[in-house]
Coordinates of C-alpha atoms (C1' of nucleotides) in Angstrom, one line a residue:
Chain A
M3 CA 3.4 10.8 -21.1
Q4 CA 0.5 9.5 -23.2
E5 CA 1.3 12.1 -25.8
M6 CA 4.9 10.8 -26.0
N7 CA 3.6 7.3 -26.2
K8 CA 1.3 8.1 -29.1
A9 CA 4.0 10.0 -30.9
L10 CA 6.4 7.1 -30.6
T11 CA 3.9 4.5 -31.6
S12 CA 3.0 6.3 -34.7
V13 CA 6.6 6.9 -35.5
V14 CA 7.5 3.3 -35.1
Q15 CA 4.6 2.4 -37.4
D16 CA 5.6 4.9 -40.0
V17 CA 9.3 4.0 -40.1
F18 CA 9.2 0.3 -39.6
A19 CA 5.6 -0.7 -40.1
A20 CA 5.8 -2.5 -36.8
D21 CA 3.2 -2.8 -34.0
V22 CA 4.8 -2.7 -30.6
T23 CA 3.5 -2.1 -27.2
L24 CA 6.1 0.3 -26.2
E25 CA 6.9 1.8 -22.9
V26 CA 7.8 5.4 -22.3
T27 CA 9.5 5.9 -18.9
R28 CA 10.8 8.7 -16.8
P29 CA 14.5 8.1 -16.8
D30 CA 17.2 9.5 -14.5
E31 CA 17.2 13.3 -14.9
Q32 CA 20.6 13.4 -16.6
F33 CA 19.1 11.4 -19.5
G34 CA 16.2 13.7 -20.2
D35 CA 12.5 13.9 -19.5
Y36 CA 11.3 10.7 -21.2
A37 CA 13.0 7.6 -22.4
T38 CA 12.1 4.5 -24.3
N39 CA 13.9 1.3 -25.1
V40 CA 11.8 0.4 -28.1
A41 CA 14.8 0.3 -30.4
L42 CA 16.3 -2.5 -28.2
Q43 CA 13.0 -4.4 -28.5
L44 CA 12.9 -4.0 -32.2
A45 CA 16.5 -4.9 -32.8
R46 CA 16.1 -8.6 -32.9
R47 CA 12.8 -8.5 -34.9
L48 CA 14.3 -6.3 -37.6
G49 CA 17.7 -7.8 -37.5
K50 CA 19.4 -4.5 -37.3
P51 CA 21.6 -2.9 -34.6
P52 CA 19.6 -1.1 -32.0
R53 CA 21.4 2.2 -32.3
E54 CA 20.7 2.3 -36.0
I55 CA 17.0 1.8 -35.4
A56 CA 17.1 4.4 -32.6
E57 CA 18.7 6.9 -35.0
Q58 CA 16.0 6.5 -37.6
L59 CA 13.3 6.8 -34.9
A60 CA 14.9 9.9 -33.4
T61 CA 15.0 11.6 -36.7
A62 CA 11.3 11.0 -37.3
L63 CA 10.5 12.0 -33.7
R64 CA 12.3 15.3 -34.1
E65 CA 10.2 16.0 -37.1
Q66 CA 6.9 15.0 -35.5
L67 CA 7.3 16.7 -32.2
G68 CA 8.8 19.9 -33.6
D69 CA 9.3 22.6 -31.0
R70 CA 7.7 20.7 -28.2
V71 CA 11.0 18.9 -27.9
Q72 CA 14.4 20.4 -27.2
E73 CA 16.5 17.3 -27.8
V74 CA 16.1 13.7 -28.9
A75 CA 19.2 11.8 -28.2
I76 CA 20.5 8.2 -28.5
A77 CA 22.3 6.8 -25.5
G78 CA 23.8 3.6 -24.2
P79 CA 22.9 0.5 -26.0
G80 CA 20.0 2.2 -27.9
F81 CA 17.8 4.2 -25.6
I82 CA 16.0 7.2 -27.1
N83 CA 16.0 10.1 -24.6
L84 CA 13.7 13.0 -25.0
R85 CA 14.1 16.4 -23.5
L86 CA 11.0 18.7 -23.6
S87 CA 11.3 22.3 -24.6
D88 CA 10.7 24.8 -21.8
G89 CA 7.4 25.7 -23.4
A90 CA 6.1 22.2 -23.4
L91 CA 7.4 21.5 -19.9
A92 CA 5.8 24.7 -18.6
V93 CA 2.4 23.7 -20.0
Q94 CA 2.7 20.3 -18.3
A95 CA 3.9 21.7 -15.0
A96 CA 1.2 24.4 -14.8
A97 CA -1.5 21.8 -15.3
A98 CA -0.1 19.2 -13.0
P99 CA -1.9 19.9 -9.8
H100 CA -5.3 19.8 -11.5
T101 CA -4.7 17.1 -14.1
K102 CA -6.4 13.9 -13.0
P103 CA -6.3 11.1 -15.5
Q104 CA -9.9 9.8 -15.7
T105 CA -9.0 6.2 -15.4
Y106 CA -12.3 5.4 -13.6
A107 CA -14.6 7.9 -15.4
G108 CA -18.2 6.7 -15.5
Q109 CA -17.5 3.7 -13.4
V110 CA -19.2 2.6 -10.2
V111 CA -16.7 1.4 -7.8
V112 CA -17.5 -0.2 -4.4
T113 CA -14.6 -0.3 -1.9
E114 CA -14.9 -2.5 1.1
Y115 CA -12.4 -2.2 3.9
S116 CA -11.9 -2.0 7.6
D117 CA -14.3 -4.8 8.4
P118 CA -14.3 -4.8 12.2
S119 CA -16.1 -7.4 14.2
A120 CA -18.8 -6.2 16.5
F121 CA -18.2 -7.2 20.1
K122 CA -14.5 -7.1 19.6
V123 CA -11.8 -4.5 19.9
L124 CA -10.3 -2.6 17.0
H125 CA -6.7 -3.5 16.6
A126 CA -3.7 -2.0 14.8
G127 CA -4.7 -4.0 11.7
H128 CA -8.0 -2.3 11.5
L129 CA -6.3 1.0 11.6
Y130 CA -3.9 0.0 8.8
T131 CA -6.7 -1.3 6.5
S132 CA -8.8 1.7 7.2
I133 CA -6.1 4.1 6.3
V134 CA -4.9 2.3 3.2
G135 CA -8.5 1.7 2.1
D136 CA -9.3 5.4 2.4
A137 CA -6.3 6.3 0.3
I138 CA -7.3 3.8 -2.4
A139 CA -10.9 5.0 -2.4
N140 CA -9.7 8.6 -2.5
V141 CA -7.5 8.0 -5.5
V142 CA -10.1 6.1 -7.4
A143 CA -12.6 8.9 -6.7
A144 CA -10.2 11.5 -7.9
M145 CA -9.7 9.6 -11.1
G146 CA -13.4 9.9 -11.9
G147 CA -14.8 6.8 -10.2
E148 CA -18.2 7.0 -8.5
V149 CA -16.9 5.5 -5.2
H150 CA -19.1 3.8 -2.6
R151 CA -17.2 3.1 0.6
V152 CA -18.8 0.2 2.5
N153 CA -17.9 -1.8 5.6
F154 CA -18.6 -5.3 6.6
G155 CA -18.4 -7.0 10.0
G156 CA -19.4 -9.8 12.2
D157 CA -22.3 -9.1 14.5
V158 CA -22.9 -12.8 14.6
G159 CA -20.5 -15.7 14.8
L160 CA -18.5 -17.6 17.4
H161 CA -16.7 -14.5 18.7
V162 CA -20.1 -13.0 19.5
G163 CA -21.0 -16.2 21.3
K164 CA -17.8 -16.0 23.4
T165 CA -18.4 -12.3 24.3
M166 CA -22.1 -12.8 25.1
W167 CA -21.3 -15.8 27.3
A168 CA -18.8 -13.7 29.3
I169 CA -21.1 -10.7 29.4
M170 CA -23.8 -12.8 31.1
Q171 CA -21.2 -14.2 33.5
E172 CA -20.3 -10.6 34.4
L173 CA -23.9 -9.6 34.8
G174 CA -24.6 -12.7 36.8
G175 CA -27.2 -13.9 34.3
E176 CA -29.6 -12.4 31.8
H177 CA -30.0 -9.1 33.4
P178 CA -30.1 -6.3 30.7
D179 CA -30.8 -3.7 33.4
K180 CA -27.4 -4.3 34.9
L181 CA -25.7 -3.0 31.7
A182 CA -26.6 0.5 33.0
E183 CA -24.0 0.1 35.7
I184 CA -21.2 0.1 33.1
P185 CA -20.0 3.7 32.7
D186 CA -20.5 5.2 29.3
G187 CA -16.9 5.7 28.6
E188 CA -16.0 2.1 29.4
H189 CA -18.3 0.2 27.2
A190 CA -15.8 -0.8 24.6
D191 CA -13.1 -1.7 27.1
W192 CA -15.5 -3.7 29.1
M193 CA -16.7 -5.7 26.1
A194 CA -13.1 -6.3 25.0
R195 CA -12.4 -7.8 28.4
C196 CA -15.4 -10.0 28.1
Y197 CA -14.2 -11.2 24.7
V198 CA -10.9 -12.2 26.2
K199 CA -12.6 -14.0 29.1
G200 CA -14.9 -15.9 26.7
E201 CA -12.0 -16.7 24.5
Q202 CA -10.1 -18.1 27.4
A203 CA -13.0 -20.1 28.8
Y204 CA -13.7 -21.6 25.3
S205 CA -10.2 -23.1 25.1
D206 CA -9.8 -23.9 28.8
S207 CA -13.1 -25.5 29.8
E208 CA -15.2 -28.1 27.9
D209 CA -18.3 -27.0 29.8
A210 CA -17.8 -23.4 29.0
K211 CA -17.2 -24.3 25.4
A212 CA -20.5 -26.1 25.2
E213 CA -22.3 -23.2 26.7
I214 CA -20.6 -20.8 24.3
I215 CA -21.6 -22.8 21.3
D216 CA -25.2 -22.8 22.7
T217 CA -25.0 -19.0 23.2
N218 CA -23.8 -18.6 19.7
K219 CA -26.9 -20.4 18.4
R220 CA -29.1 -18.2 20.5
V221 CA -27.6 -15.2 18.9
Y222 CA -28.5 -16.6 15.5
Q223 CA -32.0 -17.2 16.9
V224 CA -32.3 -13.6 17.9
H225 CA -31.9 -12.6 14.3
A226 CA -34.0 -15.4 12.9
T227 CA -36.9 -14.4 15.0
D228 CA -36.2 -10.7 15.1
D229 CA -36.2 -10.8 18.8
H230 CA -35.8 -7.5 20.5
D231 CA -37.7 -8.3 23.7
S232 CA -36.2 -11.2 25.6
P233 CA -33.6 -10.3 28.2
F234 CA -30.9 -12.1 26.1
A235 CA -31.9 -10.2 23.0
Q236 CA -31.9 -6.9 24.9
I237 CA -28.3 -7.5 26.1
Y238 CA -27.3 -8.4 22.6
W239 CA -28.8 -5.4 20.9
T240 CA -27.5 -3.0 23.5
C241 CA -24.0 -4.3 23.3
R242 CA -24.0 -4.4 19.6
K243 CA -25.0 -0.7 19.6
W244 CA -22.1 0.0 22.0
S245 CA -19.8 -1.6 19.5
Y246 CA -21.1 0.4 16.6
D247 CA -20.8 3.6 18.7
Y248 CA -17.3 2.7 19.4
F249 CA -16.5 2.1 15.7
D250 CA -18.2 5.4 14.8
A251 CA -16.1 7.3 17.3
F252 CA -12.9 5.7 16.0
Y253 CA -13.7 6.5 12.3
A254 CA -14.5 10.0 13.2
R255 CA -11.1 10.3 14.9
I256 CA -9.2 9.1 11.8
G257 CA -11.5 10.8 9.3
S258 CA -13.0 7.7 7.7
H259 CA -16.5 7.8 6.4
F260 CA -18.5 4.8 5.3
E261 CA -21.8 5.2 3.5
K262 CA -23.0 1.8 4.3
Y263 CA -22.4 -0.9 6.8
Y264 CA -23.2 -4.5 6.0
P265 CA -23.5 -6.5 9.3
E266 CA -23.1 -10.2 8.8
S267 CA -26.6 -10.7 10.3
V268 CA -27.9 -8.9 7.2
T269 CA -25.7 -10.6 4.5
M270 CA -26.2 -14.0 6.1
P271 CA -29.7 -14.8 4.9
V272 CA -28.8 -13.7 1.4
G273 CA -25.7 -15.9 1.5
V274 CA -27.6 -18.9 2.8
E275 CA -30.2 -18.5 0.2
T276 CA -27.6 -18.2 -2.6
V277 CA -25.6 -21.2 -1.4
Q278 CA -28.8 -23.3 -1.1
E279 CA -29.8 -22.3 -4.6
Q280 CA -26.4 -23.1 -6.0
L281 CA -26.3 -26.4 -4.0
E282 CA -29.1 -27.6 -6.2
K283 CA -27.3 -26.5 -9.3
G284 CA -24.2 -28.4 -8.2
V285 CA -21.8 -25.5 -7.5
Y286 CA -21.7 -26.3 -3.8
E287 CA -22.1 -29.8 -2.4
K288 CA -22.9 -31.6 0.8
S289 CA -20.1 -33.3 2.6
D290 CA -20.2 -34.7 6.2
G291 CA -23.4 -32.8 6.8
A292 CA -21.9 -29.5 5.8
I293 CA -22.2 -27.6 2.5
V294 CA -18.8 -27.0 0.9
F295 CA -17.2 -25.7 -2.2
R296 CA -14.5 -28.0 -3.6
G297 CA -11.6 -25.8 -4.8
E298 CA -9.2 -28.7 -5.7
P299 CA -10.2 -28.7 -9.4
Y300 CA -9.1 -25.1 -9.6
G301 CA -5.9 -25.6 -7.6
L302 CA -7.5 -24.3 -4.4
H303 CA -8.8 -25.9 -1.3
T304 CA -12.2 -26.9 -0.1
R305 CA -14.0 -24.7 2.3
V306 CA -17.2 -25.0 4.4
F307 CA -19.9 -22.5 3.6
I308 CA -22.6 -23.9 5.9
N309 CA -21.6 -26.0 8.7
S310 CA -23.1 -29.3 9.8
Q311 CA -25.2 -27.5 12.4
G312 CA -26.8 -25.6 9.6
L313 CA -25.1 -22.3 10.5
P314 CA -23.5 -20.3 7.8
T315 CA -19.8 -19.7 8.1
Y316 CA -18.0 -16.5 7.2
E317 CA -17.8 -17.9 3.6
A318 CA -21.6 -17.9 3.2
K319 CA -21.9 -14.5 4.7
D320 CA -19.3 -13.2 2.3
V321 CA -21.2 -14.7 -0.6
G322 CA -24.2 -12.8 0.7
L323 CA -22.2 -9.6 1.0
I324 CA -21.0 -9.8 -2.6
M325 CA -24.5 -10.5 -3.9
M326 CA -25.9 -7.5 -1.9
K327 CA -23.2 -5.2 -3.1
W328 CA -24.1 -6.2 -6.6
A329 CA -27.8 -5.7 -6.0
D330 CA -27.2 -2.3 -4.4
Y331 CA -24.7 -0.8 -6.8
H332 CA -24.3 -2.9 -9.9
F333 CA -20.6 -2.0 -9.7
D334 CA -18.1 -1.9 -12.5
R335 CA -15.4 -2.7 -10.0
S336 CA -15.5 -4.0 -6.5
I337 CA -12.3 -3.6 -4.5
I338 CA -12.0 -5.5 -1.3
I339 CA -9.1 -4.7 1.0
T340 CA -8.0 -7.1 3.7
D341 CA -5.1 -8.7 5.5
N342 CA -2.9 -11.2 3.5
A343 CA -4.3 -14.0 5.6
Q344 CA -7.5 -13.8 3.7
M345 CA -5.9 -14.2 0.3
Q346 CA -6.5 -17.9 -0.3
Y347 CA -9.8 -17.9 1.5
M348 CA -11.0 -15.1 -0.8
E349 CA -9.9 -17.0 -3.9
V350 CA -12.1 -19.9 -2.9
V351 CA -15.1 -17.7 -2.3
L352 CA -14.7 -15.9 -5.5
K353 CA -14.1 -19.1 -7.5
S354 CA -17.4 -20.4 -6.2
I355 CA -19.2 -17.2 -7.2
E356 CA -17.6 -17.4 -10.6
Q357 CA -19.5 -20.6 -11.2
F358 CA -22.9 -18.9 -11.1
A359 CA -22.1 -15.2 -11.5
P360 CA -18.9 -14.9 -13.4
E361 CA -19.2 -11.2 -14.0
L362 CA -19.2 -10.5 -10.3
A363 CA -16.0 -12.5 -9.7
Q364 CA -14.4 -10.8 -12.7
R365 CA -15.2 -7.4 -11.5
T366 CA -13.9 -8.0 -8.0
T367 CA -10.3 -7.2 -7.0
H368 CA -8.9 -8.4 -3.8
V369 CA -6.1 -6.2 -2.5
T370 CA -4.2 -7.6 0.5
H371 CA -1.7 -6.1 2.8
G372 CA 0.6 -7.3 5.6
R373 CA 0.5 -6.8 9.3
V374 CA 1.5 -4.0 11.5
K375 CA 4.6 -4.7 13.6
L376 CA 5.9 -2.2 16.1
A377 CA 9.5 -1.1 15.9
G378 CA 11.5 -3.2 18.4
G379 CA 10.0 -6.5 17.4
V380 CA 6.8 -6.4 19.3
K381 CA 4.3 -8.5 17.5
M382 CA 0.6 -8.6 17.6
S383 CA -1.2 -11.6 19.0
S384 CA -4.9 -11.6 18.3
R385 CA -5.9 -14.5 20.5
K386 CA -4.6 -13.2 23.8
G387 CA -5.4 -10.0 25.6
N388 CA -2.0 -8.3 24.7
I389 CA -3.0 -7.1 21.3
V390 CA -2.0 -3.7 20.0
R391 CA -5.2 -1.8 19.8
A392 CA -5.8 0.9 17.1
V393 CA -6.0 3.5 19.8
D394 CA -2.6 2.4 21.2
V395 CA -1.0 3.2 17.9
L396 CA -2.7 6.6 17.7
D397 CA -1.7 7.3 21.2
A398 CA 1.9 6.2 20.7
A399 CA 2.1 8.7 17.8
A400 CA 0.5 11.5 19.8
D401 CA 3.0 10.8 22.7
A402 CA 6.0 10.7 20.4
N403 CA 4.7 13.9 18.8
K404 CA 4.5 15.6 22.1
K405 CA 7.9 14.5 23.1
A406 CA 9.2 16.0 19.8
G407 CA 7.8 19.3 20.9
H408 CA 4.6 19.3 18.8
D409 CA 1.2 18.8 20.2
S410 CA -1.3 18.5 17.4
E411 CA -3.7 15.8 16.3
V412 CA -3.3 17.0 12.8
S413 CA 0.4 16.1 12.7
S414 CA 0.3 12.9 14.8
L415 CA -2.6 11.6 12.7
G416 CA -0.8 12.6 9.5
A417 CA 2.3 10.8 10.9
V418 CA 0.5 7.5 11.4
K419 CA -1.3 7.7 8.1
Y420 CA 1.8 8.5 6.1
A421 CA 3.8 5.9 7.9
F422 CA 1.2 3.2 7.0
I423 CA 0.8 4.2 3.4
K424 CA 4.3 4.9 2.4
S425 CA 5.3 1.2 2.1
R426 CA 4.1 -0.8 -0.8
I427 CA 1.1 -2.9 0.1
G428 CA 1.8 -6.6 0.5
A429 CA 4.5 -7.1 3.0
D430 CA 4.3 -6.5 6.8
I431 CA 5.1 -3.0 7.9
V432 CA 7.1 -1.9 10.9
Y433 CA 5.7 1.1 12.6
D434 CA 8.1 3.4 14.5
P435 CA 6.2 6.2 16.3
E436 CA 9.3 8.4 16.7
E437 CA 10.3 8.1 13.1
S438 CA 6.8 8.7 12.0
V439 CA 6.4 12.1 13.7
S440 CA 9.9 13.3 12.8
L441 CA 10.2 16.5 10.8
E442 CA 13.2 15.0 9.1
G443 CA 13.1 12.2 6.7
N444 CA 10.3 10.6 4.8
S445 CA 7.4 11.4 7.1
G446 CA 3.9 12.9 7.1
P447 CA 4.8 15.8 9.3
Y448 CA 7.8 16.6 7.1
L449 CA 5.5 17.0 4.1
Q450 CA 2.9 18.9 6.1
Y451 CA 5.6 21.2 7.3
A452 CA 7.0 21.5 3.8
H453 CA 3.6 22.6 2.6
A454 CA 3.1 25.2 5.3
R455 CA 6.5 26.6 4.6
A456 CA 5.8 27.0 0.9
R457 CA 2.5 28.7 1.8
S458 CA 4.4 31.0 4.0
V459 CA 6.7 32.0 1.3
L460 CA 3.7 32.8 -1.0
A461 CA 2.1 34.8 1.8
K462 CA 5.2 36.7 2.3
A463 CA 5.5 37.6 -1.4
G464 CA 1.9 38.7 -1.4
K465 CA 1.5 38.4 -5.1
T466 CA 0.8 35.8 -7.7
G467 CA 3.4 34.3 -10.0
G468 CA 4.2 34.8 -13.6
E469 CA 5.0 32.7 -16.6
L470 CA 7.3 29.8 -16.6
A471 CA 9.9 30.7 -19.2
D472 CA 13.6 30.6 -19.7
L473 CA 14.0 28.3 -16.8
D474 CA 17.4 28.0 -15.1
E475 CA 18.8 24.6 -14.1
H476 CA 17.2 24.5 -10.7
E477 CA 13.8 25.9 -11.8
R478 CA 13.7 23.4 -14.7
S479 CA 14.5 20.5 -12.4
L480 CA 11.7 21.4 -10.1
A481 CA 9.3 22.0 -13.0
R482 CA 10.1 18.6 -14.3
K483 CA 9.3 16.9 -11.0
I484 CA 6.1 18.9 -10.7
S485 CA 5.0 17.7 -14.2
E486 CA 5.2 14.1 -13.1
Y487 CA 2.3 14.3 -10.7
P488 CA -0.5 13.2 -13.0
E489 CA 1.5 10.2 -14.1
V490 CA 2.1 9.2 -10.5
L491 CA -1.6 9.3 -9.8
E492 CA -2.3 7.2 -12.7
K493 CA 0.2 4.6 -11.7
A494 CA -1.1 4.6 -8.1
V495 CA -4.7 4.0 -9.3
Q496 CA -3.8 1.4 -11.9
E497 CA -1.9 -0.7 -9.4
L498 CA -4.1 0.3 -6.5
M499 CA -0.9 1.2 -4.7
P500 CA -1.1 4.5 -2.9
H501 CA 2.5 4.4 -1.7
H502 CA 3.6 5.7 -5.1
I503 CA 2.1 9.0 -4.1
C504 CA 4.2 9.1 -0.9
T505 CA 7.4 8.3 -2.7
Y506 CA 6.7 11.0 -5.3
L507 CA 5.7 13.7 -2.8
Y508 CA 8.9 13.1 -0.8
E509 CA 11.0 13.2 -4.0
L510 CA 9.2 16.4 -4.9
A511 CA 10.0 17.9 -1.6
Q512 CA 13.6 17.0 -2.0
S513 CA 13.6 18.5 -5.4
F514 CA 12.1 21.6 -4.0
N515 CA 14.6 21.9 -1.2
R516 CA 17.4 21.7 -3.7
F517 CA 15.8 24.5 -5.7
Y518 CA 15.1 26.5 -2.6
E519 CA 18.6 26.2 -1.5
N520 CA 19.9 27.7 -4.7
A521 CA 17.2 30.1 -5.7
Q522 CA 16.1 33.1 -3.7
V523 CA 12.4 33.5 -4.3
V524 CA 11.1 36.6 -2.7
G525 CA 12.8 39.8 -3.9
D526 CA 14.7 38.0 -6.7
P527 CA 14.5 39.3 -10.3
R528 CA 13.1 35.9 -11.2
E529 CA 10.5 36.1 -8.4
A530 CA 7.5 35.9 -10.7
T531 CA 8.5 32.6 -12.2
R532 CA 9.7 31.2 -8.9
L533 CA 6.5 32.0 -7.1
T534 CA 4.6 30.1 -9.7
L535 CA 6.8 27.1 -9.0
V536 CA 6.3 27.4 -5.3
A537 CA 2.6 27.7 -5.8
L538 CA 2.4 24.6 -8.0
Y539 CA 4.6 22.7 -5.5
A540 CA 2.3 23.7 -2.6
D541 CA -0.8 22.8 -4.5
I542 CA 0.5 19.3 -5.3
L543 CA 1.6 18.7 -1.8
K544 CA -1.9 19.6 -0.6
D545 CA -3.6 17.6 -3.2
G546 CA -1.4 14.6 -2.8
L547 CA -1.6 14.6 1.0
G548 CA -5.4 15.0 0.5
M549 CA -5.4 11.8 -1.5
L550 CA -3.8 10.0 1.4
G551 CA -6.4 11.4 3.8
I552 CA -3.8 13.7 5.4
A553 CA -4.6 17.3 6.2
A554 CA -2.2 20.0 4.9
P555 CA -2.9 23.2 6.9
D556 CA -1.4 26.5 5.7
R557 CA 0.1 27.0 9.1
M558 CA 1.3 24.5 11.7
Chain B
rG10 C1' 2.9 -32.6 3.4
rC11 C1' 0.6 -29.1 -0.1
rA12 C1' -0.7 -23.9 -1.5
rC13 C1' 0.1 -18.7 -1.0
rC14 C1' 2.7 -14.1 0.8
rC15 C1' 7.5 -12.1 2.2
rG16 C1' 13.3 -12.0 2.2
rU17 C1' 17.2 -5.3 -1.5
rA18 C1' 22.9 -1.2 2.6
rG19 C1' 23.5 -1.4 10.4
rC20 C1' 17.9 0.0 10.6
rU21 C1' 13.2 1.5 7.8
rC22 C1' 12.0 1.3 2.8
rA23 C1' 11.9 2.7 -3.0
rG24 C1' 13.1 0.2 -7.4
rU25 C1' 9.4 -6.0 -9.2
rU26 C1' 4.5 -5.3 -17.0
rG27 C1' 13.5 -7.5 -17.7
rG28 C1' 17.0 -2.6 -19.7
rA29 C1' 21.6 2.6 -19.0
rU30 C1' 26.7 3.0 -12.7
rA31 C1' 20.8 -0.9 -7.6
rG32 C1' 18.3 4.5 -5.1
rA33 C1' 16.2 7.3 -0.6
rG34 C1' 15.7 8.4 4.7
rC35 C1' 17.5 7.4 9.6
rG36 C1' 22.2 6.4 11.8
rU37 C1' 27.9 7.2 11.1
rC38 C1' 31.9 10.5 9.2
rA39 C1' 33.5 15.2 6.6
rG40 C1' 32.1 19.9 4.6
rU41 C1' 28.9 24.4 3.2
rU42 C1' 25.1 27.6 4.9
rU43 C1' 21.9 31.8 9.1
rG44 C1' 18.3 34.4 2.9
rC45 C1' 12.2 33.2 2.6
rG46 C1' 9.0 29.3 9.3
rG47 C1' 11.3 25.1 13.5
rU48 C1' 16.5 24.7 8.5
rA49 C1' 18.5 22.9 4.3
rC50 C1' 22.2 21.5 0.9
rU51 C1' 26.9 19.0 -0.8
rG52 C1' 30.1 14.8 -0.3
rA53 C1' 32.0 10.0 1.9
rA54 C1' 31.6 5.2 3.9
rG55 C1' 28.1 1.2 3.7
rG56 C1' 25.0 -3.8 -1.0
rU57 C1' 27.7 -11.6 -3.6
rC58 C1' 19.6 -7.5 -4.4
rA59 C1' 18.7 -14.7 1.1
rG60 C1' 21.6 -18.8 -1.8
rA61 C1' 22.3 -22.0 -6.3
rG62 C1' 21.2 -23.0 -11.2
rG63 C1' 18.5 -21.5 -15.9
rU64 C1' 16.2 -18.3 -19.9
rU65 C1' 18.0 -13.6 -22.4
rC66 C1' 22.0 -9.2 -26.2
rG67 C1' 20.6 -7.7 -21.0
rA68 C1' 17.8 -10.4 -14.6
rA69 C1' 16.7 -7.3 -8.0
rU70 C1' 12.7 -8.0 -11.7
rC71 C1' 10.9 -14.2 -15.4
rC72 C1' 11.6 -20.0 -14.6
rU73 C1' 13.4 -24.2 -11.3
rC74 C1' 15.4 -25.8 -6.8
rU75 C1' 17.3 -24.7 -1.7
rC76 C1' 17.3 -21.8 2.9
rG77 C1' 14.8 -18.4 6.3
rG78 C1' 10.2 -15.7 8.2
rG79 C1' 4.8 -15.7 8.0
rU80 C1' -0.2 -17.2 6.6
rG81 C1' -3.8 -20.7 4.9
rU82 C1' -5.2 -25.7 4.5
rA83 C1' -13.5 -28.4 6.5
rC84 C1' -17.2 -27.0 9.7
rC85 C1' -13.4 -19.5 13.5
rA86 C1' -13.7 -14.6 11.5

RNA sequence: GCACCCGUAGCUCAGUUGGAUAGAGCGUCAGUUUGCGGUACUGAAGGUCAGAGGUUCGAAUCCUCUCGGGUGUACCA
């Protein structure tokens, strides 16, 4: 692709002495392997008919590319279509599984995602962010980035006040010893129930609300004084530990690994200090007793960073987080992945940071995704107890998988991951457990199965493949699709959109099935060539699924 | 009110740095196929790309407005 781009750019310069940012695309197969519309772009500038320009360029291209190209044709209003020679295509295809465009070579990249709140339950949205975040981090790492996966979460804040208040109600006061009565396996559920109770009380009762606000302050005090001894502190630290154990178990189940966890209690002091410092320099300002950043001059809105009670809000904690990430990694790129709801909020935070640390803001990319809805129109409501938990989604997949006659965590997890990644990031997604585990259609298990089947063919043949030469129609078509893999990865990493990989892998499988339908592999005179294609196909499936965090076992 | 995100076949989605007849899967209908793993392949039907203007040789893609769904909008995270 880049080669073609280069060749074209130089040809355009030679023939017309024009500088153009031209685009080489992968057209519909009937038109060739590569196409460009540069002649159409130049037509107006040069005052010539596009087809005439195309003819001149085509002639020059044929000369420049020599035997690497089989055909350079003009089509339609003035497209130049390029068809590679078998030799050139074979070279590309053979290298495809191992060619990784080094887009991020030498760059330190911090990816932050998942961001669960301690003392609260993990819901479907956390599962979505974690899966998408992993995929993005994997792709960046494969493209040469030195990736650091970090996680952020609220171990202080009003939600903790609510849960702690309810916990003490449940325990009948500040009795840390009574926590021992909660069975090991029920810690997370019990805390989730407490959160719901605290949440309910906060909105139903003025008295409870006042107590919760007070409890919240006490939690901040625990951190300020590094209190590990008081009964209240003991309850807090024990329950916080329970939360983190629960997170760890969940990440282990879905195969996520974070090298660092930034609790808000840790980023908070850094954030407060930074905001105070910049208050004096006029970046932030006081207003009604709070410290705010005024976004209106930038087309944004005003947000509170430190409230009138002197407590930092999420904004200040996030400022602290960004400063700490910088201090820890001196990243070239920082990628933050969250729900869409955070979009405008994050713009304000980053705009404020841009005022005193412009390079940090410039190096930060905020990627946002939609929400998870369940097929059938069930929505998630975060404020009530009827939320869809992360485990509910995983269990639904496992159940559907069992119903479909399969019983493996590898395929049900692959099903969920694939279903979540296959849609473009941005809009809400609809999750249908049955569809996700199906062996038919665009699903994770379909591709896992496709991979296992290809491996099985290779095992049956019991030998390695031969050269890719004199390709027939079906072989060539598959080889062409195989050769596209590195370009797809590059697109996915440039846009930070891993769904491109899903779309490609599925198209690749379709292409393979068409080939497989028409071409006997084992025992055929062309076995050697075809085995090579099968091997390349299997390798790409494995590599691509790996990028998505999906296992591709040789047998299922 | 203002800002932002989203709105493509019955359903779930690709296609969105403007380009060649808008593509898949599921579902529906009709064929082919038992040869390498539970199949798969071929074809048909199904679309005013939410709507209306505009820019352009060319718009699902860019601009404006309207409609619909969602989120955010000062001391929650």
